[in-house]
């Protein structure tokens, strides 16, 4: 039997809508054998997820999805199998948290000009953890009745050039990779097809990533089409990167993304879990 890996998902510790324990139970019931909880810029959900995994037939990998600023773009970097008590990682995530708090106030100030009163409080009412995300603002704006879907809120208000967007001032790629490596984890570029980079730009990103010690590329993602997956398998091979597989599950409100149902890795794609530093279990 092949092992069913899902190495990317979210809980209420960041912008997911299920608690860490619920995410773990759902994954186990969906047939996932190894699950990485990878909340945005926080490790807060890991302890609860690990505790729950003890009672399920599932191995929990401590993970994180770090927001990174790279050449005016924001990219997402997964850290898989990190030690949750690593000082450089914990301190680093603290600076990301501080930026998120400032950004939340700034987003609210801008959205108020568009008539969304009390946007900060509104977003916070959807936020169950310490990480305030654009997704929480999106939920609040959908509640207001002025926009129908989360997707439309992003398109109209929360992406570059739109009124509620504040550009990210996240950690650099080099530093984020070093936090993960110092925490004993495996750095993986998340959902590479989502950045809409040209081939040249993607190559530049991955060359830099490798140079800093990067190891993996998320070839199979809940947000990749079959063509994108095939393309990224080739890109991974060309750059000597190990392939990862993750749903990017955020909760039942996005029914098109499910856990346990991902495509297998394409053939001839060495996997991140075959890396000598892979740590499947608890940190
Ligand atoms: P943040 O890290 O707070 O800037 O928020 C980024 C999160 O917003 C991503 O992880 C997604 O969950 C969500 N997101 C980004 N773009 C979209 C979109 N176009 N539609 C729906 N959700 C999105
Ligand atoms: Mn998210
Ligand atoms: Mn992401
Ligand atoms: Mn994600």
PDB file of C-alpha atoms and ligand atoms in Angstrom:
ATOM      1  CA  UNK A   1       0.000   0.000   0.000  1.00  0.00           C
ATOM      2  CA  UNK A   2       1.310   3.438  -0.842  1.00  0.00           C
ATOM      3  CA  UNK A   3       1.479   5.947   1.978  1.00  0.00           C
ATOM      4  CA  UNK A   4      -0.936   8.853   1.525  1.00  0.00           C
ATOM      5  CA  UNK A   5       0.966  12.074   2.249  1.00  0.00           C
ATOM      6  CA  UNK A   6      -0.717  15.482   2.580  1.00  0.00           C
ATOM      7  CA  UNK A   7       1.973  17.976   3.474  1.00  0.00           C
ATOM      8  CA  UNK A   8       0.103  21.296   3.368  1.00  0.00           C
ATOM      9  CA  UNK A   9      -3.047  22.366   5.209  1.00  0.00           C
ATOM     10  CA  UNK A  10      -4.453  25.081   7.473  1.00  0.00           C
ATOM     11  CA  UNK A  11      -6.415  25.358  10.698  1.00  0.00           C
ATOM     12  CA  UNK A  12      -7.961  28.146  12.778  1.00  0.00           C
ATOM     13  CA  UNK A  13      -4.433  28.868  14.023  1.00  0.00           C
ATOM     14  CA  UNK A  14      -4.188  30.846  10.746  1.00  0.00           C
ATOM     15  CA  UNK A  15      -6.835  31.234   8.028  1.00  0.00           C
ATOM     16  CA  UNK A  16      -8.398  27.768   8.021  1.00  0.00           C
ATOM     17  CA  UNK A  17     -11.908  27.325   9.375  1.00  0.00           C
ATOM     18  CA  UNK A  18     -11.475  24.034  11.293  1.00  0.00           C
ATOM     19  CA  UNK A  19      -9.635  23.690  14.595  1.00  0.00           C
ATOM     20  CA  UNK A  20      -6.326  21.756  14.469  1.00  0.00           C
ATOM     21  CA  UNK A  21      -7.962  18.728  16.117  1.00  0.00           C
ATOM     22  CA  UNK A  22     -10.775  18.752  13.553  1.00  0.00           C
ATOM     23  CA  UNK A  23      -8.326  18.998  10.659  1.00  0.00           C
ATOM     24  CA  UNK A  24      -6.407  15.964  11.953  1.00  0.00           C
ATOM     25  CA  UNK A  25      -9.570  13.884  12.467  1.00  0.00           C
ATOM     26  CA  UNK A  26     -10.871  14.815   9.020  1.00  0.00           C
ATOM     27  CA  UNK A  27      -7.541  13.919   7.385  1.00  0.00           C
ATOM     28  CA  UNK A  28      -7.445  10.558   9.161  1.00  0.00           C
ATOM     29  CA  UNK A  29     -11.002   9.751   8.078  1.00  0.00           C
ATOM     30  CA  UNK A  30     -10.118  10.769   4.494  1.00  0.00           C
ATOM     31  CA  UNK A  31      -7.306   8.209   4.409  1.00  0.00           C
ATOM     32  CA  UNK A  32      -4.310  10.497   4.938  1.00  0.00           C
ATOM     33  CA  UNK A  33      -1.435   8.605   6.595  1.00  0.00           C
ATOM     34  CA  UNK A  34       1.015  11.485   7.061  1.00  0.00           C
ATOM     35  CA  UNK A  35      -0.275  15.035   7.499  1.00  0.00           C
ATOM     36  CA  UNK A  36       1.707  18.256   7.834  1.00  0.00           C
ATOM     37  CA  UNK A  37      -0.149  21.130   9.472  1.00  0.00           C
ATOM     38  CA  UNK A  38       1.328  24.218   7.823  1.00  0.00           C
ATOM     39  CA  UNK A  39      -0.425  27.313   9.103  1.00  0.00           C
ATOM     40  CA  UNK A  40       0.642  30.715   7.805  1.00  0.00           C
ATOM     41  CA  UNK A  41       3.506  32.149   9.880  1.00  0.00           C
ATOM     42  CA  UNK A  42       2.610  30.319  13.078  1.00  0.00           C
ATOM     43  CA  UNK A  43       3.220  27.049  14.921  1.00  0.00           C
ATOM     44  CA  UNK A  44       0.324  27.647  17.325  1.00  0.00           C
ATOM     45  CA  UNK A  45      -1.824  24.758  16.067  1.00  0.00           C
ATOM     46  CA  UNK A  46       0.874  22.083  16.167  1.00  0.00           C
ATOM     47  CA  UNK A  47       0.560  20.982  19.810  1.00  0.00           C
ATOM     48  CA  UNK A  48      -3.192  20.388  19.525  1.00  0.00           C
ATOM     49  CA  UNK A  49      -2.742  18.594  16.187  1.00  0.00           C
ATOM     50  CA  UNK A  50      -0.004  16.362  17.598  1.00  0.00           C
ATOM     51  CA  UNK A  51      -2.109  15.541  20.635  1.00  0.00           C
ATOM     52  CA  UNK A  52      -5.062  14.575  18.438  1.00  0.00           C
ATOM     53  CA  UNK A  53      -2.885  12.522  16.073  1.00  0.00           C
ATOM     54  CA  UNK A  54      -1.924  10.266  19.005  1.00  0.00           C
ATOM     55  CA  UNK A  55      -5.478   8.897  18.945  1.00  0.00           C
ATOM     56  CA  UNK A  56      -5.690   8.540  15.163  1.00  0.00           C
ATOM     57  CA  UNK A  57      -3.931   6.296  12.690  1.00  0.00           C
ATOM     58  CA  UNK A  58      -2.048   9.278  11.308  1.00  0.00           C
ATOM     59  CA  UNK A  59       1.411  10.718  11.658  1.00  0.00           C
ATOM     60  CA  UNK A  60       1.539  14.476  12.206  1.00  0.00           C
ATOM     61  CA  UNK A  61       4.423  16.486  10.788  1.00  0.00           C
ATOM     62  CA  UNK A  62       5.075  19.864  12.401  1.00  0.00           C
ATOM     63  CA  UNK A  63       5.023  22.428   9.604  1.00  0.00           C
ATOM     64  CA  UNK A  64       4.624  26.079   8.762  1.00  0.00           C
ATOM     65  CA  UNK A  65       3.955  28.176   5.631  1.00  0.00           C
ATOM     66  CA  UNK A  66       6.104  31.281   5.734  1.00  0.00           C
ATOM     67  CA  UNK A  67       5.221  34.398   3.718  1.00  0.00           C
ATOM     68  CA  UNK A  68       8.328  35.610   1.887  1.00  0.00           C
ATOM     69  CA  UNK A  69       9.012  38.820  -0.039  1.00  0.00           C
ATOM     70  CA  UNK A  70      11.020  38.095  -3.169  1.00  0.00           C
ATOM     71  CA  UNK A  71      11.610  40.691  -5.878  1.00  0.00           C
ATOM     72  CA  UNK A  72       8.380  42.599  -5.098  1.00  0.00           C
ATOM     73  CA  UNK A  73       6.349  39.365  -5.120  1.00  0.00           C
ATOM     74  CA  UNK A  74       5.057  37.353  -2.178  1.00  0.00           C
ATOM     75  CA  UNK A  75       5.881  33.694  -2.286  1.00  0.00           C
ATOM     76  CA  UNK A  76       5.051  30.967   0.212  1.00  0.00           C
ATOM     77  CA  UNK A  77       7.682  28.728   1.706  1.00  0.00           C
ATOM     78  CA  UNK A  78       6.757  25.538   3.575  1.00  0.00           C
ATOM     79  CA  UNK A  79       8.912  24.301   6.411  1.00  0.00           C
ATOM     80  CA  UNK A  80       8.269  20.567   6.942  1.00  0.00           C
ATOM     81  CA  UNK A  81       9.321  18.677  10.046  1.00  0.00           C
ATOM     82  CA  UNK A  82      10.448  21.719  12.008  1.00  0.00           C
ATOM     83  CA  UNK A  83      11.350  21.714  15.692  1.00  0.00           C
ATOM     84  CA  UNK A  84       8.693  23.901  17.253  1.00  0.00           C
ATOM     85  CA  UNK A  85      11.068  25.126  19.954  1.00  0.00           C
ATOM     86  CA  UNK A  86      13.715  26.416  17.547  1.00  0.00           C
ATOM     87  CA  UNK A  87      14.622  29.917  18.695  1.00  0.00           C
ATOM     88  CA  UNK A  88      15.448  31.342  15.282  1.00  0.00           C
ATOM     89  CA  UNK A  89      12.185  30.055  13.816  1.00  0.00           C
ATOM     90  CA  UNK A  90      10.072  31.145  16.789  1.00  0.00           C
ATOM     91  CA  UNK A  91      11.680  34.606  16.896  1.00  0.00           C
ATOM     92  CA  UNK A  92      11.403  34.978  13.137  1.00  0.00           C
ATOM     93  CA  UNK A  93       7.703  34.127  13.137  1.00  0.00           C
ATOM     94  CA  UNK A  94       7.235  36.745  15.835  1.00  0.00           C
ATOM     95  CA  UNK A  95       8.412  39.455  13.424  1.00  0.00           C
ATOM     96  CA  UNK A  96       5.973  38.174  10.772  1.00  0.00           C
ATOM     97  CA  UNK A  97       3.196  38.385  13.372  1.00  0.00           C
ATOM     98  CA  UNK A  98       4.117  41.981  14.187  1.00  0.00           C
ATOM     99  CA  UNK A  99       3.924  42.913  10.500  1.00  0.00           C
ATOM    100  CA  UNK A 100       0.536  41.209  10.229  1.00  0.00           C
ATOM    101  CA  UNK A 101      -0.850  43.260  13.136  1.00  0.00           C
ATOM    102  CA  UNK A 102       0.365  46.503  11.587  1.00  0.00           C
ATOM    103  CA  UNK A 103      -0.901  45.480   8.147  1.00  0.00           C
ATOM    104  CA  UNK A 104      -4.336  44.623   9.595  1.00  0.00           C
ATOM    105  CA  UNK A 105      -4.716  48.153  10.960  1.00  0.00           C
ATOM    106  CA  UNK A 106      -3.556  49.652   7.694  1.00  0.00           C
ATOM    107  CA  UNK A 107      -5.939  47.471   5.653  1.00  0.00           C
ATOM    108  CA  UNK A 108      -8.832  48.473   7.904  1.00  0.00           C
ATOM    109  CA  UNK A 109      -7.957  52.156   7.516  1.00  0.00           C
ATOM    110  CA  UNK A 110      -8.049  51.808   3.738  1.00  0.00           C
ATOM    111  CA  UNK A 111     -11.208  49.699   3.663  1.00  0.00           C
ATOM    112  CA  UNK A 112     -13.025  52.246   5.821  1.00  0.00           C
ATOM    113  CA  UNK A 113     -12.606  54.749   2.997  1.00  0.00           C
ATOM    114  CA  UNK A 114     -14.631  52.314   0.905  1.00  0.00           C
ATOM    115  CA  UNK A 115     -17.399  52.244   3.462  1.00  0.00           C
ATOM    116  CA  UNK A 116     -16.435  49.125   5.404  1.00  0.00           C
ATOM    117  CA  UNK A 117     -16.746  50.462   8.924  1.00  0.00           C
ATOM    118  CA  UNK A 118     -15.046  48.613  11.765  1.00  0.00           C
ATOM    119  CA  UNK A 119     -13.214  46.395   9.290  1.00  0.00           C
ATOM    120  CA  UNK A 120     -10.521  45.537  11.831  1.00  0.00           C
ATOM    121  CA  UNK A 121     -13.035  44.381  14.424  1.00  0.00           C
ATOM    122  CA  UNK A 122     -14.978  42.593  11.702  1.00  0.00           C
ATOM    123  CA  UNK A 123     -11.911  40.699  10.508  1.00  0.00           C
ATOM    124  CA  UNK A 124     -10.899  39.930  14.081  1.00  0.00           C
ATOM    125  CA  UNK A 125     -14.307  38.397  14.763  1.00  0.00           C
ATOM    126  CA  UNK A 126     -13.427  35.735  12.163  1.00  0.00           C
ATOM    127  CA  UNK A 127      -9.913  35.245  13.489  1.00  0.00           C
ATOM    128  CA  UNK A 128      -9.617  32.528  16.152  1.00  0.00           C
ATOM    129  CA  UNK A 129      -5.839  32.545  16.464  1.00  0.00           C
ATOM    130  CA  UNK A 130      -3.049  35.106  16.601  1.00  0.00           C
ATOM    131  CA  UNK A 131      -2.504  35.440  12.842  1.00  0.00           C
ATOM    132  CA  UNK A 132      -4.673  38.047  11.151  1.00  0.00           C
ATOM    133  CA  UNK A 133      -5.012  37.207   7.461  1.00  0.00           C
ATOM    134  CA  UNK A 134      -6.533  38.782   4.371  1.00  0.00           C
ATOM    135  CA  UNK A 135      -8.889  35.796   4.441  1.00  0.00           C
ATOM    136  CA  UNK A 136     -10.400  37.069   7.713  1.00  0.00           C
ATOM    137  CA  UNK A 137     -11.060  40.440   6.080  1.00  0.00           C
ATOM    138  CA  UNK A 138     -12.608  38.606   3.129  1.00  0.00           C
ATOM    139  CA  UNK A 139     -14.993  36.688   5.410  1.00  0.00           C
ATOM    140  CA  UNK A 140     -16.032  39.951   7.062  1.00  0.00           C
ATOM    141  CA  UNK A 141     -16.668  41.645   3.693  1.00  0.00           C
ATOM    142  CA  UNK A 142     -18.785  38.704   2.481  1.00  0.00           C
ATOM    143  CA  UNK A 143     -20.774  39.001   5.740  1.00  0.00           C
ATOM    144  CA  UNK A 144     -21.402  42.660   4.968  1.00  0.00           C
ATOM    145  CA  UNK A 145     -23.452  41.527   1.968  1.00  0.00           C
ATOM    146  CA  UNK A 146     -21.714  43.825  -0.524  1.00  0.00           C
ATOM    147  CA  UNK A 147     -19.739  41.020  -2.191  1.00  0.00           C
ATOM    148  CA  UNK A 148     -20.916  37.467  -2.813  1.00  0.00           C
ATOM    149  CA  UNK A 149     -17.845  35.300  -2.513  1.00  0.00           C
ATOM    150  CA  UNK A 150     -14.422  35.226  -0.942  1.00  0.00           C
ATOM    151  CA  UNK A 151     -12.938  34.963  -4.415  1.00  0.00           C
ATOM    152  CA  UNK A 152     -14.703  38.168  -5.527  1.00  0.00           C
ATOM    153  CA  UNK A 153     -13.604  40.028  -2.405  1.00  0.00           C
ATOM    154  CA  UNK A 154      -9.980  39.236  -3.225  1.00  0.00           C
ATOM    155  CA  UNK A 155     -10.438  40.313  -6.829  1.00  0.00           C
ATOM    156  CA  UNK A 156     -12.136  43.609  -5.923  1.00  0.00           C
ATOM    157  CA  UNK A 157     -10.379  44.634  -2.727  1.00  0.00           C
ATOM    158  CA  UNK A 158      -7.475  42.534  -1.540  1.00  0.00           C
ATOM    159  CA  UNK A 159      -4.979  42.038  -4.367  1.00  0.00           C
ATOM    160  CA  UNK A 160      -2.290  44.446  -5.645  1.00  0.00           C
ATOM    161  CA  UNK A 161      -3.785  47.633  -7.072  1.00  0.00           C
ATOM    162  CA  UNK A 162      -7.058  47.240  -5.161  1.00  0.00           C
ATOM    163  CA  UNK A 163      -8.188  49.500  -2.301  1.00  0.00           C
ATOM    164  CA  UNK A 164      -7.610  47.183   0.659  1.00  0.00           C
ATOM    165  CA  UNK A 165      -4.237  45.831  -0.447  1.00  0.00           C
ATOM    166  CA  UNK A 166      -1.152  46.614   1.578  1.00  0.00           C
ATOM    167  CA  UNK A 167       2.057  45.265   0.084  1.00  0.00           C
ATOM    168  CA  UNK A 168       3.781  42.562   2.063  1.00  0.00           C
ATOM    169  CA  UNK A 169       6.975  43.292   3.945  1.00  0.00           C
ATOM    170  CA  UNK A 170       7.819  39.735   4.743  1.00  0.00           C
ATOM    171  CA  UNK A 171      11.078  37.982   5.492  1.00  0.00           C
ATOM    172  CA  UNK A 172      13.618  37.446   2.690  1.00  0.00           C
ATOM    173  CA  UNK A 173      13.951  34.055   1.003  1.00  0.00           C
ATOM    174  CA  UNK A 174      17.437  33.543   2.360  1.00  0.00           C
ATOM    175  CA  UNK A 175      16.406  34.246   5.927  1.00  0.00           C
ATOM    176  CA  UNK A 176      13.233  32.143   5.779  1.00  0.00           C
ATOM    177  CA  UNK A 177      15.184  29.166   4.423  1.00  0.00           C
ATOM    178  CA  UNK A 178      17.712  29.579   7.235  1.00  0.00           C
ATOM    179  CA  UNK A 179      14.965  29.617   9.902  1.00  0.00           C
ATOM    180  CA  UNK A 180      13.635  26.315   8.546  1.00  0.00           C
ATOM    181  CA  UNK A 181      17.053  24.668   8.213  1.00  0.00           C
ATOM    182  CA  UNK A 182      18.046  25.789  11.702  1.00  0.00           C
ATOM    183  CA  UNK A 183      14.807  24.226  12.963  1.00  0.00           C
ATOM    184  CA  UNK A 184      15.838  20.924  11.309  1.00  0.00           C
ATOM    185  CA  UNK A 185      13.070  21.195   8.715  1.00  0.00           C
ATOM    186  CA  UNK A 186      12.861  20.834   4.948  1.00  0.00           C
ATOM    187  CA  UNK A 187      12.213  24.042   2.982  1.00  0.00           C
ATOM    188  CA  UNK A 188       9.727  23.596   0.121  1.00  0.00           C
ATOM    189  CA  UNK A 189       8.411  26.221  -2.313  1.00  0.00           C
ATOM    190  CA  UNK A 190       4.592  26.043  -2.056  1.00  0.00           C
ATOM    191  CA  UNK A 191       2.187  25.951  -5.049  1.00  0.00           C
ATOM    192  CA  UNK A 192       4.779  27.222  -7.585  1.00  0.00           C
ATOM    193  CA  UNK A 193       2.268  27.514 -10.441  1.00  0.00           C
ATOM    194  CA  UNK A 194       0.237  30.086  -8.501  1.00  0.00           C
ATOM    195  CA  UNK A 195       2.820  32.849  -8.833  1.00  0.00           C
ATOM    196  CA  UNK A 196       2.301  33.073 -12.592  1.00  0.00           C
ATOM    197  CA  UNK A 197       6.028  33.610 -13.056  1.00  0.00           C
ATOM    198  CA  UNK A 198       7.665  33.385 -16.458  1.00  0.00           C
ATOM    199  CA  UNK A 199       9.963  30.399 -16.908  1.00  0.00           C
ATOM    200  CA  UNK A 200      12.984  32.655 -16.514  1.00  0.00           C
ATOM    201  CA  UNK A 201      11.713  34.217 -13.305  1.00  0.00           C
ATOM    202  CA  UNK A 202      10.801  30.834 -11.857  1.00  0.00           C
ATOM    203  CA  UNK A 203      14.264  29.570 -12.740  1.00  0.00           C
ATOM    204  CA  UNK A 204      15.841  32.567 -11.005  1.00  0.00           C
ATOM    205  CA  UNK A 205      13.727  31.931  -7.898  1.00  0.00           C
ATOM    206  CA  UNK A 206      14.623  28.254  -7.769  1.00  0.00           C
ATOM    207  CA  UNK A 207      18.334  28.868  -8.425  1.00  0.00           C
ATOM    208  CA  UNK A 208      18.391  31.302  -5.497  1.00  0.00           C
ATOM    209  CA  UNK A 209      16.366  28.912  -3.367  1.00  0.00           C
ATOM    210  CA  UNK A 210      18.818  26.077  -4.032  1.00  0.00           C
ATOM    211  CA  UNK A 211      21.771  28.332  -3.329  1.00  0.00           C
ATOM    212  CA  UNK A 212      20.355  29.157   0.119  1.00  0.00           C
ATOM    213  CA  UNK A 213      19.798  25.467   0.902  1.00  0.00           C
ATOM    214  CA  UNK A 214      16.271  24.929  -0.444  1.00  0.00           C
ATOM    215  CA  UNK A 215      15.255  21.286  -0.895  1.00  0.00           C
ATOM    216  CA  UNK A 216      11.724  20.829  -2.210  1.00  0.00           C
ATOM    217  CA  UNK A 217       9.083  21.976  -4.677  1.00  0.00           C
ATOM    218  CA  UNK A 218       5.361  21.373  -4.188  1.00  0.00           C
ATOM    219  CA  UNK A 219       4.684  19.534  -7.427  1.00  0.00           C
ATOM    220  CA  UNK A 220       1.247  18.205  -6.489  1.00  0.00           C
ATOM    221  CA  UNK A 221      -0.980  20.870  -4.962  1.00  0.00           C
ATOM    222  CA  UNK A 222      -4.720  21.214  -4.449  1.00  0.00           C
ATOM    223  CA  UNK A 223      -4.394  24.371  -6.528  1.00  0.00           C
ATOM    224  CA  UNK A 224      -2.467  22.830  -9.455  1.00  0.00           C
ATOM    225  CA  UNK A 225      -4.077  21.535 -12.630  1.00  0.00           C
ATOM    226  CA  UNK A 226      -2.755  18.292 -14.128  1.00  0.00           C
ATOM    227  CA  UNK A 227      -0.763  20.308 -16.673  1.00  0.00           C
ATOM    228  CA  UNK A 228       0.726  22.491 -13.943  1.00  0.00           C
ATOM    229  CA  UNK A 229       1.677  19.388 -11.970  1.00  0.00           C
ATOM    230  CA  UNK A 230       3.376  17.820 -14.987  1.00  0.00           C
ATOM    231  CA  UNK A 231       5.223  21.035 -15.703  1.00  0.00           C
ATOM    232  CA  UNK A 232       6.400  21.396 -12.105  1.00  0.00           C
ATOM    233  CA  UNK A 233       7.588  17.773 -12.084  1.00  0.00           C
ATOM    234  CA  UNK A 234       9.919  18.664 -14.956  1.00  0.00           C
ATOM    235  CA  UNK A 235      10.987  21.896 -13.238  1.00  0.00           C
ATOM    236  CA  UNK A 236      11.735  20.000 -10.006  1.00  0.00           C
ATOM    237  CA  UNK A 237      13.854  17.477 -11.881  1.00  0.00           C
ATOM    238  CA  UNK A 238      15.738  20.214 -13.762  1.00  0.00           C
ATOM    239  CA  UNK A 239      16.603  21.949 -10.476  1.00  0.00           C
ATOM    240  CA  UNK A 240      17.301  18.795  -8.539  1.00  0.00           C
ATOM    241  CA  UNK A 241      14.513  19.572  -6.097  1.00  0.00           C
ATOM    242  CA  UNK A 242      12.518  16.899  -4.267  1.00  0.00           C
ATOM    243  CA  UNK A 243       8.804  16.823  -4.944  1.00  0.00           C
ATOM    244  CA  UNK A 244       6.154  17.502  -2.313  1.00  0.00           C
ATOM    245  CA  UNK A 245       2.430  16.871  -2.253  1.00  0.00           C
ATOM    246  CA  UNK A 246      -0.134  18.954  -0.351  1.00  0.00           C
ATOM    247  CA  UNK A 247      -3.805  19.877  -0.580  1.00  0.00           C
ATOM    248  CA  UNK A 248      -3.587  23.392   0.897  1.00  0.00           C
ATOM    249  CA  UNK A 249      -6.864  22.530   2.608  1.00  0.00           C
ATOM    250  CA  UNK A 250      -8.474  25.536   4.367  1.00  0.00           C
ATOM    251  CA  UNK A 251     -11.888  24.154   5.332  1.00  0.00           C
ATOM    252  CA  UNK A 252     -15.234  22.931   4.009  1.00  0.00           C
ATOM    253  CA  UNK A 253     -16.132  26.331   2.511  1.00  0.00           C
ATOM    254  CA  UNK A 254     -13.731  25.532  -0.349  1.00  0.00           C
ATOM    255  CA  UNK A 255     -15.272  22.183  -1.386  1.00  0.00           C
ATOM    256  CA  UNK A 256     -13.061  21.914  -4.477  1.00  0.00           C
ATOM    257  CA  UNK A 257     -10.047  21.304  -2.221  1.00  0.00           C
ATOM    258  CA  UNK A 258     -10.226  18.082  -0.217  1.00  0.00           C
ATOM    259  CA  UNK A 259      -7.819  16.114   1.880  1.00  0.00           C
ATOM    260  CA  UNK A 260      -6.831  12.578   0.976  1.00  0.00           C
ATOM    261  CA  UNK A 261      -7.792  12.958  -2.692  1.00  0.00           C
ATOM    262  CA  UNK A 262      -4.636  14.363  -4.263  1.00  0.00           C
ATOM    263  CA  UNK A 263      -2.973  13.031  -7.376  1.00  0.00           C
ATOM    264  CA  UNK A 264       0.049  10.826  -6.757  1.00  0.00           C
ATOM    265  CA  UNK A 265       3.458  12.326  -7.485  1.00  0.00           C
ATOM    266  CA  UNK A 266       4.358  11.910 -11.159  1.00  0.00           C
ATOM    267  CA  UNK A 267       6.707   8.997 -11.870  1.00  0.00           C
ATOM    268  CA  UNK A 268      10.459   9.637 -11.627  1.00  0.00           C
ATOM    269  CA  UNK A 269       9.878  12.369  -9.074  1.00  0.00           C
ATOM    270  CA  UNK A 270      11.957  11.765  -5.931  1.00  0.00           C
ATOM    271  CA  UNK A 271       9.912  12.857  -2.910  1.00  0.00           C
ATOM    272  CA  UNK A 272      10.736  15.126   0.032  1.00  0.00           C
ATOM    273  CA  UNK A 273       9.930  12.271   2.411  1.00  0.00           C
ATOM    274  CA  UNK A 274      12.891  10.365   0.945  1.00  0.00           C
ATOM    275  CA  UNK A 275      15.313  13.075   2.076  1.00  0.00           C
ATOM    276  CA  UNK A 276      17.857  12.008   4.691  1.00  0.00           C
ATOM    277  CA  UNK A 277      16.665  14.743   7.077  1.00  0.00           C
ATOM    278  CA  UNK A 278      12.984  13.878   6.740  1.00  0.00           C
ATOM    279  CA  UNK A 279      11.324  13.725  10.116  1.00  0.00           C
ATOM    280  CA  UNK A 280       7.929  12.154   9.798  1.00  0.00           C
ATOM    281  CA  UNK A 281       6.775  12.277  13.364  1.00  0.00           C
ATOM    282  CA  UNK A 282       6.654  14.643  16.304  1.00  0.00           C
ATOM    283  CA  UNK A 283       9.192  17.424  16.696  1.00  0.00           C
TER     284      UNK A 283
HETATM  285  P1  LIG B   1      -2.246  36.749   3.763  1.00  0.00           P
HETATM  286  O1  LIG B   1      -1.166  35.756   4.063  1.00  0.00           O
HETATM  287  O2  LIG B   1      -2.932  37.272   4.997  1.00  0.00           O
HETATM  288  O3  LIG B   1      -1.811  37.839   2.833  1.00  0.00           O
HETATM  289  O4  LIG B   1      -3.402  35.954   3.018  1.00  0.00           O
HETATM  290  C1  LIG B   1      -3.112  35.057   2.000  1.00  0.00           C
HETATM  291  C2  LIG B   1      -4.206  33.986   1.968  1.00  0.00           C
HETATM  292  O5  LIG B   1      -5.367  34.500   1.328  1.00  0.00           O
HETATM  293  C3  LIG B   1      -3.806  32.800   1.128  1.00  0.00           C
HETATM  294  O6  LIG B   1      -3.127  31.865   1.911  1.00  0.00           O
HETATM  295  C4  LIG B   1      -5.135  32.240   0.694  1.00  0.00           C
HETATM  296  O7  LIG B   1      -5.675  31.411   1.699  1.00  0.00           O
HETATM  297  C5  LIG B   1      -5.994  33.466   0.593  1.00  0.00           C
HETATM  298  N1  LIG B   1      -6.109  33.952  -0.794  1.00  0.00           N
HETATM  299  C6  LIG B   1      -5.191  34.614  -1.509  1.00  0.00           C
HETATM  300  N2  LIG B   1      -5.662  34.926  -2.724  1.00  0.00           N
HETATM  301  C7  LIG B   1      -6.927  34.444  -2.766  1.00  0.00           C
HETATM  302  C8  LIG B   1      -7.962  34.451  -3.747  1.00  0.00           C
HETATM  303  N3  LIG B   1      -7.788  35.031  -4.942  1.00  0.00           N
HETATM  304  N4  LIG B   1      -9.135  33.870  -3.419  1.00  0.00           N
HETATM  305  C9  LIG B   1      -9.327  33.292  -2.216  1.00  0.00           C
HETATM  306  N5  LIG B   1      -8.392  33.249  -1.257  1.00  0.00           N
HETATM  307  C10 LIG B   1      -7.218  33.820  -1.533  1.00  0.00           C
HETATM  308 MN1  LIG B   2      -4.371  30.751   3.342  1.00  0.00          MN
HETATM  309 MN1  LIG B   3       0.031  29.596   0.156  1.00  0.00          MN
HETATM  310 MN1  LIG B   4      -1.357  27.279   2.245  1.00  0.00          MN
END
